[in-house]
Amino acid sequence: MKPLTHILSTEQFTRTTLEQLFTDVAAIEKLVNEKGGDDRLKHKVVATLFYEPSTRTSSSFIAATQRLGGTVIAINDTKTTSHAKGESLQDTIRTLEQYVDCIVLRHPEIGAVRQASEVANIPVISAGDGGGEHPTQALLDLYTTKREVGRLDNLTVAFGTDLLHSRTVRSFAYMLSKFKNNHLIFVSPKELQIGEDVKTYLKKQNTTFEETDDMESALKKADVIYWNRIQKERFTGNVPAQKFVIKTTHLDLLKPDAVILNPLPRIDEIETGVDRDLRAAYFRQMRYGLYVRMALLDNVINRRTK
Ligand code: NCD
């Protein structure tokens, strides 16, 4: 596998590079569980620069760096940086790259992370660009699926609920289309249906999909249920979505070996009572995210080749 430079899009990955990456992730999973980590990022510094709120993505990148012996400059509140004085994103990147070995960047504008990477002389990892993509989340969603379901081909995956604005839905759908015979079911209110860009992409990849507002029939068929909240910050108005809440009363409909994923935060799209069901894998999913981000940081900072 060629060393990864910037991580900006799911487009950068092929089935083969994903399989290679997941071999590294599995080794890291073992390492963390046996020893907590190692020193392969000793004397390396990572900046986490978040222009949008984050709990999991920022904390897991920080923990990932520290578990590999590196240190972090964590900027979670850009109101306290020169951004508040009017400094451009590009100049902030040019500044941080003087001090660190890699920048993890989240920004509310689609394309902003790519633009930042164009002025950077060090690797930039996208932690999400607005309603665009969230490639590292998709990598951890895929790794979770592999670990929990045991395969990445021949899957029926049901997606809900705000398919129009969710960057994690887009990125995970793109990743699934790199594997064989996956069928995607998009479950949403009419106003929040999956975008034409995603449908065009899936058709090009020969990945089959259907759109429905019948959540119960989708839940019955799915091997993976991928539920994400309504992205209220990305549009004005209110779309009633009560009909798309997964409740404990739905659990009997699910296949016995199905898994429920959610990139989180969970607002009200999954009842908290569902958490007790072993098929609810969203808390385990976060842990897999730590391993995936450790493997990615090792790869981009140490320029690993195979
Ligand atoms: C997601 C995101 O930021 O897009 N969260 C995350 O990174 N785990 C999902 C969301 O905010 O709904």
PDB file of C-alpha atoms and ligand atoms in Angstrom:
ATOM      1  CA  MET A   1       0.000   0.000   0.000  1.00  0.00           C
ATOM      2  CA  LYS A   2       1.378   3.421  -0.950  1.00  0.00           C
ATOM      3  CA  PRO A   3       1.690   5.661   2.091  1.00  0.00           C
ATOM      4  CA  LEU A   4      -1.353   7.835   2.555  1.00  0.00           C
ATOM      5  CA  THR A   5      -0.743  11.557   2.414  1.00  0.00           C
ATOM      6  CA  HIS A   6      -3.814  13.644   3.065  1.00  0.00           C
ATOM      7  CA  ILE A   7      -7.042  11.839   3.962  1.00  0.00           C
ATOM      8  CA  LEU A   8      -9.808  13.800   2.310  1.00  0.00           C
ATOM      9  CA  SER A   9     -12.289  11.442   0.724  1.00  0.00           C
ATOM     10  CA  THR A  10     -13.502   7.865   0.536  1.00  0.00           C
ATOM     11  CA  GLU A  11     -12.501   8.051  -3.145  1.00  0.00           C
ATOM     12  CA  GLN A  12      -8.865   7.559  -2.138  1.00  0.00           C
ATOM     13  CA  PHE A  13      -9.516   3.990  -0.983  1.00  0.00           C
ATOM     14  CA  THR A  14      -9.925   0.781  -2.934  1.00  0.00           C
ATOM     15  CA  ARG A  15     -11.023  -2.599  -1.695  1.00  0.00           C
ATOM     16  CA  THR A  16      -7.374  -3.655  -1.626  1.00  0.00           C
ATOM     17  CA  THR A  17      -6.098  -0.620   0.305  1.00  0.00           C
ATOM     18  CA  LEU A  18      -8.980  -0.973   2.757  1.00  0.00           C
ATOM     19  CA  GLU A  19      -8.147  -4.620   3.389  1.00  0.00           C
ATOM     20  CA  GLN A  20      -4.492  -3.685   3.964  1.00  0.00           C
ATOM     21  CA  LEU A  21      -5.442  -0.876   6.305  1.00  0.00           C
ATOM     22  CA  PHE A  22      -7.737  -3.174   8.307  1.00  0.00           C
ATOM     23  CA  THR A  23      -4.869  -5.629   8.791  1.00  0.00           C
ATOM     24  CA  ASP A  24      -2.966  -2.769  10.454  1.00  0.00           C
ATOM     25  CA  VAL A  25      -6.057  -1.787  12.462  1.00  0.00           C
ATOM     26  CA  ALA A  26      -6.453  -5.349  13.750  1.00  0.00           C
ATOM     27  CA  ALA A  27      -2.806  -5.343  14.904  1.00  0.00           C
ATOM     28  CA  ILE A  28      -3.360  -2.018  16.676  1.00  0.00           C
ATOM     29  CA  GLU A  29      -6.521  -3.347  18.316  1.00  0.00           C
ATOM     30  CA  LYS A  30      -4.468  -6.196  19.758  1.00  0.00           C
ATOM     31  CA  LEU A  31      -1.689  -3.815  20.814  1.00  0.00           C
ATOM     32  CA  VAL A  32      -4.084  -1.494  22.657  1.00  0.00           C
ATOM     33  CA  ASN A  33      -5.812  -4.340  24.409  1.00  0.00           C
ATOM     34  CA  GLU A  34      -2.548  -5.979  25.487  1.00  0.00           C
ATOM     35  CA  LYS A  35      -0.282  -2.990  26.208  1.00  0.00           C
ATOM     36  CA  GLY A  36      -2.325   0.185  25.799  1.00  0.00           C
ATOM     37  CA  GLY A  37      -0.144   1.421  22.914  1.00  0.00           C
ATOM     38  CA  ASP A  38       3.496   2.000  21.970  1.00  0.00           C
ATOM     39  CA  ASP A  39       5.945   4.770  21.039  1.00  0.00           C
ATOM     40  CA  ARG A  40       5.794   4.908  17.282  1.00  0.00           C
ATOM     41  CA  LEU A  41       4.716   8.588  17.339  1.00  0.00           C
ATOM     42  CA  LYS A  42       7.332   9.604  19.903  1.00  0.00           C
ATOM     43  CA  HIS A  43       8.421  13.241  19.349  1.00  0.00           C
ATOM     44  CA  LYS A  44       5.573  13.717  16.870  1.00  0.00           C
ATOM     45  CA  VAL A  45       2.913  16.373  17.401  1.00  0.00           C
ATOM     46  CA  VAL A  46      -0.607  16.383  15.948  1.00  0.00           C
ATOM     47  CA  ALA A  47      -2.917  19.418  15.806  1.00  0.00           C
ATOM     48  CA  THR A  48      -6.657  18.798  16.025  1.00  0.00           C
ATOM     49  CA  LEU A  49      -8.348  21.903  14.600  1.00  0.00           C
ATOM     50  CA  PHE A  50     -12.140  21.857  14.861  1.00  0.00           C
ATOM     51  CA  TYR A  51     -14.299  24.694  13.468  1.00  0.00           C
ATOM     52  CA  GLU A  52     -17.436  22.646  14.270  1.00  0.00           C
ATOM     53  CA  PRO A  53     -18.403  20.889  17.521  1.00  0.00           C
ATOM     54  CA  SER A  54     -16.982  17.428  18.187  1.00  0.00           C
ATOM     55  CA  THR A  55     -16.736  14.970  21.044  1.00  0.00           C
ATOM     56  CA  ARG A  56     -15.816  11.580  19.554  1.00  0.00           C
ATOM     57  CA  THR A  57     -13.758  12.529  16.528  1.00  0.00           C
ATOM     58  CA  SER A  58     -11.593  15.034  18.386  1.00  0.00           C
ATOM     59  CA  SER A  59     -11.152  12.910  21.532  1.00  0.00           C
ATOM     60  CA  SER A  60     -10.383   9.751  19.599  1.00  0.00           C
ATOM     61  CA  PHE A  61      -7.727  11.468  17.459  1.00  0.00           C
ATOM     62  CA  ILE A  62      -6.187  12.917  20.637  1.00  0.00           C
ATOM     63  CA  ALA A  63      -6.235   9.545  22.409  1.00  0.00           C
ATOM     64  CA  ALA A  64      -4.924   7.824  19.256  1.00  0.00           C
ATOM     65  CA  THR A  65      -1.900  10.159  19.111  1.00  0.00           C
ATOM     66  CA  GLN A  66      -1.181   9.851  22.818  1.00  0.00           C
ATOM     67  CA  ARG A  67      -1.478   6.059  22.851  1.00  0.00           C
ATOM     68  CA  LEU A  68       1.254   5.981  20.197  1.00  0.00           C
ATOM     69  CA  GLY A  69       3.554   8.208  22.234  1.00  0.00           C
ATOM     70  CA  GLY A  70       2.839  11.524  20.468  1.00  0.00           C
ATOM     71  CA  THR A  71       1.474  14.802  21.812  1.00  0.00           C
ATOM     72  CA  VAL A  72      -1.373  17.043  20.681  1.00  0.00           C
ATOM     73  CA  ILE A  73      -2.275  20.692  20.202  1.00  0.00           C
ATOM     74  CA  ALA A  74      -6.053  20.542  20.532  1.00  0.00           C
ATOM     75  CA  ILE A  75      -8.091  23.475  19.219  1.00  0.00           C
ATOM     76  CA  ASN A  76     -11.767  22.818  19.795  1.00  0.00           C
ATOM     77  CA  ASP A  77     -12.885  26.391  20.088  1.00  0.00           C
ATOM     78  CA  THR A  78     -11.780  28.601  17.204  1.00  0.00           C
ATOM     79  CA  LYS A  79     -13.317  31.606  18.971  1.00  0.00           C
ATOM     80  CA  THR A  80     -10.085  31.626  20.982  1.00  0.00           C
ATOM     81  CA  THR A  81      -7.709  31.541  17.974  1.00  0.00           C
ATOM     82  CA  SER A  82      -6.731  34.148  15.364  1.00  0.00           C
ATOM     83  CA  HIS A  83      -9.767  32.957  13.385  1.00  0.00           C
ATOM     84  CA  ALA A  84     -11.678  35.365  15.664  1.00  0.00           C
ATOM     85  CA  LYS A  85      -9.429  38.194  14.372  1.00  0.00           C
ATOM     86  CA  GLY A  86     -10.224  37.260  10.777  1.00  0.00           C
ATOM     87  CA  GLU A  87      -7.285  34.998   9.888  1.00  0.00           C
ATOM     88  CA  SER A  88      -7.960  32.744   6.895  1.00  0.00           C
ATOM     89  CA  LEU A  89      -8.036  28.959   7.204  1.00  0.00           C
ATOM     90  CA  GLN A  90      -5.060  28.761   4.845  1.00  0.00           C
ATOM     91  CA  ASP A  91      -2.930  31.014   7.061  1.00  0.00           C
ATOM     92  CA  THR A  92      -3.912  29.063  10.171  1.00  0.00           C
ATOM     93  CA  ILE A  93      -2.776  25.877   8.407  1.00  0.00           C
ATOM     94  CA  ARG A  94       0.518  27.524   7.367  1.00  0.00           C
ATOM     95  CA  THR A  95       0.988  28.471  11.018  1.00  0.00           C
ATOM     96  CA  LEU A  96       0.257  25.103  12.581  1.00  0.00           C
ATOM     97  CA  GLU A  97       2.435  23.229  10.110  1.00  0.00           C
ATOM     98  CA  GLN A  98       5.455  25.018  11.548  1.00  0.00           C
ATOM     99  CA  TYR A  99       4.832  23.233  14.834  1.00  0.00           C
ATOM    100  CA  VAL A 100       3.234  19.879  14.122  1.00  0.00           C
ATOM    101  CA  ASP A 101       3.536  16.770  11.928  1.00  0.00           C
ATOM    102  CA  CYS A 102      -0.127  16.327  10.966  1.00  0.00           C
ATOM    103  CA  ILE A 103      -3.331  18.385  11.130  1.00  0.00           C
ATOM    104  CA  VAL A 104      -6.760  16.842  11.764  1.00  0.00           C
ATOM    105  CA  LEU A 105      -9.295  19.381  10.506  1.00  0.00           C
ATOM    106  CA  ARG A 106     -13.079  19.723  10.739  1.00  0.00           C
ATOM    107  CA  HIS A 107     -14.761  22.632   8.981  1.00  0.00           C
ATOM    108  CA  PRO A 108     -18.397  23.567   8.249  1.00  0.00           C
ATOM    109  CA  GLU A 109     -17.832  24.283   4.525  1.00  0.00           C
ATOM    110  CA  ILE A 110     -17.816  21.527   1.929  1.00  0.00           C
ATOM    111  CA  GLY A 111     -14.396  21.461   0.252  1.00  0.00           C
ATOM    112  CA  ALA A 112     -12.631  23.540   2.938  1.00  0.00           C
ATOM    113  CA  VAL A 113     -10.472  20.645   4.139  1.00  0.00           C
ATOM    114  CA  ARG A 114      -9.303  19.929   0.584  1.00  0.00           C
ATOM    115  CA  GLN A 115      -8.443  23.620   0.121  1.00  0.00           C
ATOM    116  CA  ALA A 116      -6.495  23.559   3.373  1.00  0.00           C
ATOM    117  CA  SER A 117      -4.582  20.472   2.224  1.00  0.00           C
ATOM    118  CA  GLU A 118      -3.533  22.300  -0.946  1.00  0.00           C
ATOM    119  CA  VAL A 119      -1.464  24.813   1.029  1.00  0.00           C
ATOM    120  CA  ALA A 120      -0.130  22.273   3.550  1.00  0.00           C
ATOM    121  CA  ASN A 121       3.273  20.629   3.444  1.00  0.00           C
ATOM    122  CA  ILE A 122       2.280  18.087   6.074  1.00  0.00           C
ATOM    123  CA  PRO A 123      -0.600  15.549   6.007  1.00  0.00           C
ATOM    124  CA  VAL A 124      -4.097  16.913   6.574  1.00  0.00           C
ATOM    125  CA  ILE A 125      -6.780  14.468   7.720  1.00  0.00           C
ATOM    126  CA  SER A 126     -10.414  15.420   7.203  1.00  0.00           C
ATOM    127  CA  ALA A 127     -12.548  15.109  10.308  1.00  0.00           C
ATOM    128  CA  GLY A 128     -15.598  16.155   8.277  1.00  0.00           C
ATOM    129  CA  ASP A 129     -16.352  19.040   5.911  1.00  0.00           C
ATOM    130  CA  GLY A 130     -19.875  20.398   6.409  1.00  0.00           C
ATOM    131  CA  GLY A 131     -22.490  18.246   4.713  1.00  0.00           C
ATOM    132  CA  GLY A 132     -19.760  16.781   2.479  1.00  0.00           C
ATOM    133  CA  GLU A 133     -17.695  13.787   3.581  1.00  0.00           C
ATOM    134  CA  HIS A 134     -16.370  12.220   6.769  1.00  0.00           C
ATOM    135  CA  PRO A 135     -13.852   9.676   5.483  1.00  0.00           C
ATOM    136  CA  THR A 136     -12.367   8.497   8.776  1.00  0.00           C
ATOM    137  CA  GLN A 137     -15.853   7.889  10.196  1.00  0.00           C
ATOM    138  CA  ALA A 138     -16.611   5.754   7.136  1.00  0.00           C
ATOM    139  CA  LEU A 139     -13.413   3.785   7.743  1.00  0.00           C
ATOM    140  CA  LEU A 140     -14.444   3.066  11.316  1.00  0.00           C
ATOM    141  CA  ASP A 141     -18.001   2.236  10.242  1.00  0.00           C
ATOM    142  CA  LEU A 142     -16.584  -0.268   7.788  1.00  0.00           C
ATOM    143  CA  TYR A 143     -14.171  -1.734  10.331  1.00  0.00           C
ATOM    144  CA  THR A 144     -17.037  -2.035  12.836  1.00  0.00           C
ATOM    145  CA  THR A 145     -19.099  -3.886  10.238  1.00  0.00           C
ATOM    146  CA  LYS A 146     -16.229  -6.247   9.500  1.00  0.00           C
ATOM    147  CA  ARG A 147     -15.691  -6.948  13.203  1.00  0.00           C
ATOM    148  CA  GLU A 148     -19.328  -7.263  14.161  1.00  0.00           C
ATOM    149  CA  VAL A 149     -20.874  -8.892  11.088  1.00  0.00           C
ATOM    150  CA  GLY A 150     -17.783 -10.658   9.780  1.00  0.00           C
ATOM    151  CA  ARG A 151     -18.035  -9.528   6.148  1.00  0.00           C
ATOM    152  CA  LEU A 152     -18.159  -6.480   3.898  1.00  0.00           C
ATOM    153  CA  ASP A 153     -19.856  -8.107   0.886  1.00  0.00           C
ATOM    154  CA  ASN A 154     -23.444  -9.375   0.471  1.00  0.00           C
ATOM    155  CA  LEU A 155     -24.875  -6.976   3.027  1.00  0.00           C
ATOM    156  CA  THR A 156     -28.255  -5.296   3.186  1.00  0.00           C
ATOM    157  CA  VAL A 157     -27.729  -1.963   4.914  1.00  0.00           C
ATOM    158  CA  ALA A 158     -30.633   0.262   6.046  1.00  0.00           C
ATOM    159  CA  PHE A 159     -29.804   3.955   6.424  1.00  0.00           C
ATOM    160  CA  GLY A 160     -31.861   6.565   8.342  1.00  0.00           C
ATOM    161  CA  THR A 161     -32.874   9.339   8.989  1.00  0.00           C
ATOM    162  CA  ASP A 162     -31.543  12.651   7.611  1.00  0.00           C
ATOM    163  CA  LEU A 163     -29.982  11.249   4.477  1.00  0.00           C
ATOM    164  CA  LEU A 164     -29.834  14.592   2.735  1.00  0.00           C
ATOM    165  CA  HIS A 165     -27.504  16.325   5.181  1.00  0.00           C
ATOM    166  CA  SER A 166     -25.554  13.497   6.815  1.00  0.00           C
ATOM    167  CA  ARG A 167     -21.935  13.365   5.695  1.00  0.00           C
ATOM    168  CA  THR A 168     -21.439  10.056   7.486  1.00  0.00           C
ATOM    169  CA  VAL A 169     -24.275   8.442   5.511  1.00  0.00           C
ATOM    170  CA  ARG A 170     -22.754   9.662   2.243  1.00  0.00           C
ATOM    171  CA  SER A 171     -19.259   8.458   3.125  1.00  0.00           C
ATOM    172  CA  PHE A 172     -20.369   5.046   4.437  1.00  0.00           C
ATOM    173  CA  ALA A 173     -22.566   4.477   1.356  1.00  0.00           C
ATOM    174  CA  TYR A 174     -19.593   5.288  -0.897  1.00  0.00           C
ATOM    175  CA  MET A 175     -17.390   2.848   1.025  1.00  0.00           C
ATOM    176  CA  LEU A 176     -19.969   0.034   0.867  1.00  0.00           C
ATOM    177  CA  SER A 177     -20.177   0.432  -2.907  1.00  0.00           C
ATOM    178  CA  LYS A 178     -16.539  -0.682  -3.172  1.00  0.00           C
ATOM    179  CA  PHE A 179     -17.574  -4.194  -2.067  1.00  0.00           C
ATOM    180  CA  LYS A 180     -19.700  -6.847  -3.807  1.00  0.00           C
ATOM    181  CA  ASN A 181     -23.480  -7.309  -3.776  1.00  0.00           C
ATOM    182  CA  ASN A 182     -24.290  -4.792  -1.105  1.00  0.00           C
ATOM    183  CA  HIS A 183     -27.860  -3.487  -1.202  1.00  0.00           C
ATOM    184  CA  LEU A 184     -28.679  -0.141   0.433  1.00  0.00           C
ATOM    185  CA  ILE A 185     -32.120   0.821   1.760  1.00  0.00           C
ATOM    186  CA  PHE A 186     -32.578   4.549   2.357  1.00  0.00           C
ATOM    187  CA  VAL A 187     -35.262   5.238   4.964  1.00  0.00           C
ATOM    188  CA  SER A 188     -36.244   8.874   5.531  1.00  0.00           C
ATOM    189  CA  PRO A 189     -38.940  11.502   5.519  1.00  0.00           C
ATOM    190  CA  LYS A 190     -39.574  12.860   2.007  1.00  0.00           C
ATOM    191  CA  GLU A 191     -37.845  16.164   2.786  1.00  0.00           C
ATOM    192  CA  LEU A 192     -34.621  14.448   3.854  1.00  0.00           C
ATOM    193  CA  GLN A 193     -34.169  11.867   1.111  1.00  0.00           C
ATOM    194  CA  ILE A 194     -30.721  10.857  -0.070  1.00  0.00           C
ATOM    195  CA  GLY A 195     -29.142  13.324  -2.524  1.00  0.00           C
ATOM    196  CA  GLU A 196     -28.942  12.806  -6.288  1.00  0.00           C
ATOM    197  CA  ASP A 197     -25.135  12.881  -6.060  1.00  0.00           C
ATOM    198  CA  VAL A 198     -25.123   9.745  -3.919  1.00  0.00           C
ATOM    199  CA  LYS A 199     -27.634   7.970  -6.186  1.00  0.00           C
ATOM    200  CA  THR A 200     -25.599   8.797  -9.295  1.00  0.00           C
ATOM    201  CA  TYR A 201     -22.447   7.513  -7.610  1.00  0.00           C
ATOM    202  CA  LEU A 202     -24.079   4.242  -6.547  1.00  0.00           C
ATOM    203  CA  LYS A 203     -25.492   3.620 -10.022  1.00  0.00           C
ATOM    204  CA  LYS A 204     -22.033   4.129 -11.514  1.00  0.00           C
ATOM    205  CA  GLN A 205     -20.671   1.599  -9.034  1.00  0.00           C
ATOM    206  CA  ASN A 206     -23.509  -0.871  -9.822  1.00  0.00           C
ATOM    207  CA  THR A 207     -24.615  -0.854  -6.195  1.00  0.00           C
ATOM    208  CA  THR A 208     -28.355  -1.446  -5.860  1.00  0.00           C
ATOM    209  CA  PHE A 209     -30.502   0.709  -3.588  1.00  0.00           C
ATOM    210  CA  GLU A 210     -34.110   1.567  -2.799  1.00  0.00           C
ATOM    211  CA  GLU A 211     -35.801   4.513  -1.105  1.00  0.00           C
ATOM    212  CA  THR A 212     -38.691   4.094   1.321  1.00  0.00           C
ATOM    213  CA  ASP A 213     -40.482   5.593   4.307  1.00  0.00           C
ATOM    214  CA  ASP A 214     -41.420   2.131   5.590  1.00  0.00           C
ATOM    215  CA  MET A 215     -38.922   1.757   8.425  1.00  0.00           C
ATOM    216  CA  GLU A 216     -40.298  -1.534   9.739  1.00  0.00           C
ATOM    217  CA  SER A 217     -39.881  -3.439   6.488  1.00  0.00           C
ATOM    218  CA  ALA A 218     -36.325  -2.078   6.141  1.00  0.00           C
ATOM    219  CA  LEU A 219     -35.456  -3.137   9.698  1.00  0.00           C
ATOM    220  CA  LYS A 220     -36.615  -6.681   8.946  1.00  0.00           C
ATOM    221  CA  LYS A 221     -34.323  -7.028   5.935  1.00  0.00           C
ATOM    222  CA  ALA A 222     -31.162  -5.316   7.202  1.00  0.00           C
ATOM    223  CA  ASP A 223     -27.881  -6.906   8.266  1.00  0.00           C
ATOM    224  CA  VAL A 224     -26.617  -3.455   9.255  1.00  0.00           C
ATOM    225  CA  ILE A 225     -28.855  -0.627  10.461  1.00  0.00           C
ATOM    226  CA  TYR A 226     -27.080   2.730  10.197  1.00  0.00           C
ATOM    227  CA  TRP A 227     -29.059   5.442  11.972  1.00  0.00           C
ATOM    228  CA  ASN A 228     -27.930   9.070  12.191  1.00  0.00           C
ATOM    229  CA  ARG A 229     -29.676  12.058  13.782  1.00  0.00           C
ATOM    230  CA  ILE A 230     -31.489  14.860  11.979  1.00  0.00           C
ATOM    231  CA  GLN A 231     -28.708  17.372  11.196  1.00  0.00           C
ATOM    232  CA  LYS A 232     -30.629  20.388  12.532  1.00  0.00           C
ATOM    233  CA  GLU A 233     -27.676  22.736  12.162  1.00  0.00           C
ATOM    234  CA  ARG A 234     -27.605  22.167   8.393  1.00  0.00           C
ATOM    235  CA  PHE A 235     -31.068  23.483   7.464  1.00  0.00           C
ATOM    236  CA  THR A 236     -33.838  25.730   8.724  1.00  0.00           C
ATOM    237  CA  GLY A 237     -37.320  24.507   9.576  1.00  0.00           C
ATOM    238  CA  ASN A 238     -38.545  21.382  11.243  1.00  0.00           C
ATOM    239  CA  VAL A 239     -39.153  17.985   9.687  1.00  0.00           C
ATOM    240  CA  PRO A 240     -41.310  15.631  11.801  1.00  0.00           C
ATOM    241  CA  ALA A 241     -39.435  12.345  12.103  1.00  0.00           C
ATOM    242  CA  GLN A 242     -41.173  10.533  14.967  1.00  0.00           C
ATOM    243  CA  LYS A 243     -42.036   7.729  12.551  1.00  0.00           C
ATOM    244  CA  PHE A 244     -38.318   7.038  12.045  1.00  0.00           C
ATOM    245  CA  VAL A 245     -37.333   6.562  15.684  1.00  0.00           C
ATOM    246  CA  ILE A 246     -36.023   3.045  16.469  1.00  0.00           C
ATOM    247  CA  LYS A 247     -37.796   1.894  19.623  1.00  0.00           C
ATOM    248  CA  THR A 248     -37.456  -1.149  21.860  1.00  0.00           C
ATOM    249  CA  THR A 249     -40.745  -2.349  20.369  1.00  0.00           C
ATOM    250  CA  HIS A 250     -38.980  -2.687  16.990  1.00  0.00           C
ATOM    251  CA  LEU A 251     -36.266  -5.011  18.275  1.00  0.00           C
ATOM    252  CA  ASP A 252     -38.300  -8.155  17.598  1.00  0.00           C
ATOM    253  CA  LEU A 253     -38.370  -7.251  13.905  1.00  0.00           C
ATOM    254  CA  LEU A 254     -34.588  -7.309  13.527  1.00  0.00           C
ATOM    255  CA  LYS A 255     -32.588 -10.276  12.258  1.00  0.00           C
ATOM    256  CA  PRO A 256     -30.973 -12.086  15.217  1.00  0.00           C
ATOM    257  CA  ASP A 257     -27.480 -11.244  13.935  1.00  0.00           C
ATOM    258  CA  ALA A 258     -28.183  -7.704  12.704  1.00  0.00           C
ATOM    259  CA  VAL A 259     -26.179  -4.775  14.122  1.00  0.00           C
ATOM    260  CA  ILE A 260     -27.303  -1.233  14.814  1.00  0.00           C
ATOM    261  CA  LEU A 261     -24.683   1.446  14.152  1.00  0.00           C
ATOM    262  CA  ASN A 262     -24.851   5.183  14.747  1.00  0.00           C
ATOM    263  CA  PRO A 263     -21.937   7.608  14.261  1.00  0.00           C
ATOM    264  CA  LEU A 264     -23.343   9.517  17.264  1.00  0.00           C
ATOM    265  CA  PRO A 265     -24.287  11.854  18.856  1.00  0.00           C
ATOM    266  CA  ARG A 266     -27.654  10.143  19.407  1.00  0.00           C
ATOM    267  CA  ILE A 267     -30.373  12.695  19.986  1.00  0.00           C
ATOM    268  CA  ASP A 268     -33.727  10.944  19.796  1.00  0.00           C
ATOM    269  CA  GLU A 269     -33.471   8.784  16.666  1.00  0.00           C
ATOM    270  CA  ILE A 270     -32.848   5.645  18.784  1.00  0.00           C
ATOM    271  CA  GLU A 271     -34.602   5.148  22.126  1.00  0.00           C
ATOM    272  CA  THR A 272     -32.136   4.686  24.971  1.00  0.00           C
ATOM    273  CA  GLY A 273     -33.824   1.378  25.893  1.00  0.00           C
ATOM    274  CA  VAL A 274     -32.418  -0.071  22.633  1.00  0.00           C
ATOM    275  CA  ASP A 275     -28.879   0.310  24.050  1.00  0.00           C
ATOM    276  CA  ARG A 276     -29.320  -2.792  26.196  1.00  0.00           C
ATOM    277  CA  ASP A 277     -29.819  -5.024  23.151  1.00  0.00           C
ATOM    278  CA  LEU A 278     -26.537  -6.704  22.183  1.00  0.00           C
ATOM    279  CA  ARG A 279     -27.178  -5.826  18.551  1.00  0.00           C
ATOM    280  CA  ALA A 280     -26.810  -2.130  19.437  1.00  0.00           C
ATOM    281  CA  ALA A 281     -23.142  -1.743  18.482  1.00  0.00           C
ATOM    282  CA  TYR A 282     -22.804   2.059  18.558  1.00  0.00           C
ATOM    283  CA  PHE A 283     -20.765   2.233  21.744  1.00  0.00           C
ATOM    284  CA  ARG A 284     -18.393  -0.514  20.563  1.00  0.00           C
ATOM    285  CA  GLN A 285     -18.213   1.359  17.235  1.00  0.00           C
ATOM    286  CA  MET A 286     -16.539   4.320  19.006  1.00  0.00           C
ATOM    287  CA  ARG A 287     -13.862   2.061  20.415  1.00  0.00           C
ATOM    288  CA  TYR A 288     -13.085   0.687  16.935  1.00  0.00           C
ATOM    289  CA  GLY A 289     -12.705   4.332  15.887  1.00  0.00           C
ATOM    290  CA  LEU A 290      -9.749   4.692  18.228  1.00  0.00           C
ATOM    291  CA  TYR A 291      -7.946   1.753  16.585  1.00  0.00           C
ATOM    292  CA  VAL A 292      -8.718   3.000  13.069  1.00  0.00           C
ATOM    293  CA  ARG A 293      -7.411   6.495  13.847  1.00  0.00           C
ATOM    294  CA  MET A 294      -4.246   5.101  15.432  1.00  0.00           C
ATOM    295  CA  ALA A 295      -3.540   3.114  12.265  1.00  0.00           C
ATOM    296  CA  LEU A 296      -4.228   6.152  10.077  1.00  0.00           C
ATOM    297  CA  LEU A 297      -1.959   8.467  12.082  1.00  0.00           C
ATOM    298  CA  ASP A 298       0.829   5.893  12.027  1.00  0.00           C
ATOM    299  CA  ASN A 299       0.400   5.513   8.283  1.00  0.00           C
ATOM    300  CA  VAL A 300       0.368   9.214   7.358  1.00  0.00           C
ATOM    301  CA  ILE A 301       2.985  10.436   9.848  1.00  0.00           C
ATOM    302  CA  ASN A 302       5.456   7.584   9.529  1.00  0.00           C
ATOM    303  CA  ARG A 303       4.716   7.208   5.778  1.00  0.00           C
ATOM    304  CA  ARG A 304       4.287   3.462   6.107  1.00  0.00           C
ATOM    305  CA  THR A 305       4.582   1.389   2.948  1.00  0.00           C
ATOM    306  CA  LYS A 306       3.878  -2.250   2.385  1.00  0.00           C
TER     307      LYS A 306
HETATM  308  C1  NCD B   1     -20.959  12.762  12.981  1.00  0.00           C
HETATM  309  C2  NCD B   1     -20.525  14.009  12.255  1.00  0.00           C
HETATM  310  O1  NCD B   1     -19.857  14.875  12.816  1.00  0.00           O
HETATM  311  O2  NCD B   1     -20.866  14.101  11.068  1.00  0.00           O
HETATM  312  N1  NCD B   1     -20.392  12.647  14.256  1.00  0.00           N
HETATM  313  C3  NCD B   1     -19.167  12.056  14.396  1.00  0.00           C
HETATM  314  O3  NCD B   1     -18.171  12.493  13.857  1.00  0.00           O
HETATM  315  N2  NCD B   1     -19.111  10.915  15.102  1.00  0.00           N
HETATM  316  C4  NCD B   1     -22.419  12.553  12.992  1.00  0.00           C
HETATM  317  C5  NCD B   1     -23.309  13.642  13.508  1.00  0.00           C
HETATM  318  O4  NCD B   1     -22.864  14.693  13.986  1.00  0.00           O
HETATM  319  O5  NCD B   1     -24.513  13.419  13.448  1.00  0.00           O
END
